[in-house]
mmCIF file of C-alpha atoms in Angstrom:
data_model
loop_
_atom_site.group_PDB
_atom_site.id
_atom_site.type_symbol
_atom_site.label_atom_id
_atom_site.label_comp_id
_atom_site.label_asym_id
_atom_site.label_seq_id
_atom_site.Cartn_x
_atom_site.Cartn_y
_atom_site.Cartn_z
ATOM 1 C CA UNK X 1 8.544 25.188 19.954
ATOM 2 C CA UNK X 2 7.540 28.857 19.464
ATOM 3 C CA UNK X 3 4.223 30.342 18.891
ATOM 4 C CA UNK X 4 3.254 33.036 16.304
ATOM 5 C CA UNK X 5 1.819 35.748 18.353
ATOM 6 C CA UNK X 6 -0.252 37.029 15.421
ATOM 7 C CA UNK X 7 -1.913 33.777 14.897
ATOM 8 C CA UNK X 8 -2.936 33.871 18.369
ATOM 9 C CA UNK X 9 -3.796 37.592 18.684
ATOM 10 C CA UNK X 10 -4.706 38.673 14.822
ATOM 11 C CA UNK X 11 -7.604 40.868 15.886
ATOM 12 C CA UNK X 12 -6.091 42.342 19.195
ATOM 13 C CA UNK X 13 -2.778 43.304 17.844
ATOM 14 C CA UNK X 14 -4.389 45.041 14.587
ATOM 15 C CA UNK X 15 -4.756 47.867 16.666
ATOM 16 C CA UNK X 16 -2.661 51.200 16.653
ATOM 17 C CA UNK X 17 -2.517 51.017 20.429
ATOM 18 C CA UNK X 18 -0.740 47.575 20.620
ATOM 19 C CA UNK X 19 2.317 49.338 18.907
ATOM 20 C CA UNK X 20 4.815 52.097 19.331
ATOM 21 C CA UNK X 21 6.956 53.756 16.861
ATOM 22 C CA UNK X 22 9.764 56.150 18.142
ATOM 23 C CA UNK X 23 12.273 58.495 15.888
ATOM 24 C CA UNK X 24 15.427 57.273 16.921
ATOM 25 C CA UNK X 25 17.156 60.318 16.077
ATOM 26 C CA UNK X 26 14.877 62.637 18.657
ATOM 27 C CA UNK X 27 13.494 60.119 20.810
ATOM 28 C CA UNK X 28 10.085 61.309 19.912
ATOM 29 C CA UNK X 29 7.010 59.288 19.221
ATOM 30 C CA UNK X 30 6.421 58.533 15.592
ATOM 31 C CA UNK X 31 2.745 58.286 14.673
ATOM 32 C CA UNK X 32 1.196 54.877 13.511
ATOM 33 C CA UNK X 33 -1.752 55.634 11.459
ATOM 34 C CA UNK X 34 -2.795 51.984 10.738
ATOM 35 C CA UNK X 35 -1.821 48.354 11.706
ATOM 36 C CA UNK X 36 -3.478 45.199 9.616
ATOM 37 C CA UNK X 37 -2.864 41.457 10.025
ATOM 38 C CA UNK X 38 -1.584 39.827 6.622
ATOM 39 C CA UNK X 39 -2.992 36.317 6.913
ATOM 40 C CA UNK X 40 -1.576 35.087 3.702
ATOM 41 C CA UNK X 41 2.057 36.172 4.927
ATOM 42 C CA UNK X 42 1.457 35.664 8.756
ATOM 43 C CA UNK X 43 2.758 39.272 9.442
ATOM 44 C CA UNK X 44 1.341 42.372 10.734
ATOM 45 C CA UNK X 45 1.663 45.558 8.527
ATOM 46 C CA UNK X 46 2.106 48.746 10.343
ATOM 47 C CA UNK X 47 1.952 52.040 8.732
ATOM 48 C CA UNK X 48 3.840 55.017 9.961
ATOM 49 C CA UNK X 49 2.370 58.539 9.442
ATOM 50 C CA UNK X 50 3.676 59.511 6.056
ATOM 51 C CA UNK X 51 4.210 63.249 6.787
ATOM 52 C CA UNK X 52 6.457 62.534 9.706
ATOM 53 C CA UNK X 53 8.310 59.923 7.858
ATOM 54 C CA UNK X 54 8.725 62.016 4.924
ATOM 55 C CA UNK X 55 10.401 64.864 7.270
ATOM 56 C CA UNK X 56 13.123 62.046 8.111
ATOM 57 C CA UNK X 57 16.459 62.537 6.365
ATOM 58 C CA UNK X 58 17.829 59.403 4.281
ATOM 59 C CA UNK X 59 19.520 57.135 6.848
ATOM 60 C CA UNK X 60 17.058 58.047 9.869
ATOM 61 C CA UNK X 61 15.541 55.355 11.662
ATOM 62 C CA UNK X 62 12.083 54.613 13.526
ATOM 63 C CA UNK X 63 11.868 51.701 15.910
ATOM 64 C CA UNK X 64 8.817 49.952 15.692
ATOM 65 C CA UNK X 65 7.760 47.612 18.803
ATOM 66 C CA UNK X 66 4.816 46.182 20.640
ATOM 67 C CA UNK X 67 3.304 48.336 23.403
ATOM 68 C CA UNK X 68 3.999 47.518 27.120
ATOM 69 C CA UNK X 69 2.966 44.190 28.570
ATOM 70 C CA UNK X 70 0.168 46.201 30.622
ATOM 71 C CA UNK X 71 -1.155 47.961 27.381
ATOM 72 C CA UNK X 72 -1.168 44.397 25.650
ATOM 73 C CA UNK X 73 -2.880 42.957 28.659
ATOM 74 C CA UNK X 74 -5.553 45.766 28.476
ATOM 75 C CA UNK X 75 -6.349 44.732 24.774
ATOM 76 C CA UNK X 76 -6.591 41.144 25.832
ATOM 77 C CA UNK X 77 -3.096 39.977 24.907
ATOM 78 C CA UNK X 78 -1.943 38.550 28.233
ATOM 79 C CA UNK X 79 1.308 36.865 28.963
ATOM 80 C CA UNK X 80 3.270 38.385 26.082
ATOM 81 C CA UNK X 81 5.739 41.010 25.826
ATOM 82 C CA UNK X 82 8.264 42.188 23.133
ATOM 83 C CA UNK X 83 12.081 41.330 23.226
ATOM 84 C CA UNK X 84 12.856 44.592 20.940
ATOM 85 C CA UNK X 85 11.836 46.600 18.026
ATOM 86 C CA UNK X 86 12.093 46.320 14.446
ATOM 87 C CA UNK X 87 14.064 49.153 12.998
ATOM 88 C CA UNK X 88 12.632 50.912 9.999
ATOM 89 C CA UNK X 89 15.480 52.960 7.957
ATOM 90 C CA UNK X 90 14.470 55.655 5.539
ATOM 91 C CA UNK X 91 16.395 55.017 2.474
#
């Protein structure tokens, strides 16, 4: 009985400010350059800064997550929060 948050808030969550990315090795923020809703596949495509990504070593990881509940509410996404990040591993 879950709901696809992307279907509910495809425009609001297609904003860089709706997401965070963190270099797991250094705990530093990793820049997100764009976010787009893919209606055909019902997913968000989050693009990480290519310069920072290129600087990673193979096997390094970046965690991508929704912003805080307060930040989401400010974007009009009220009543939702993340249960945890998606981890991107550099090949």
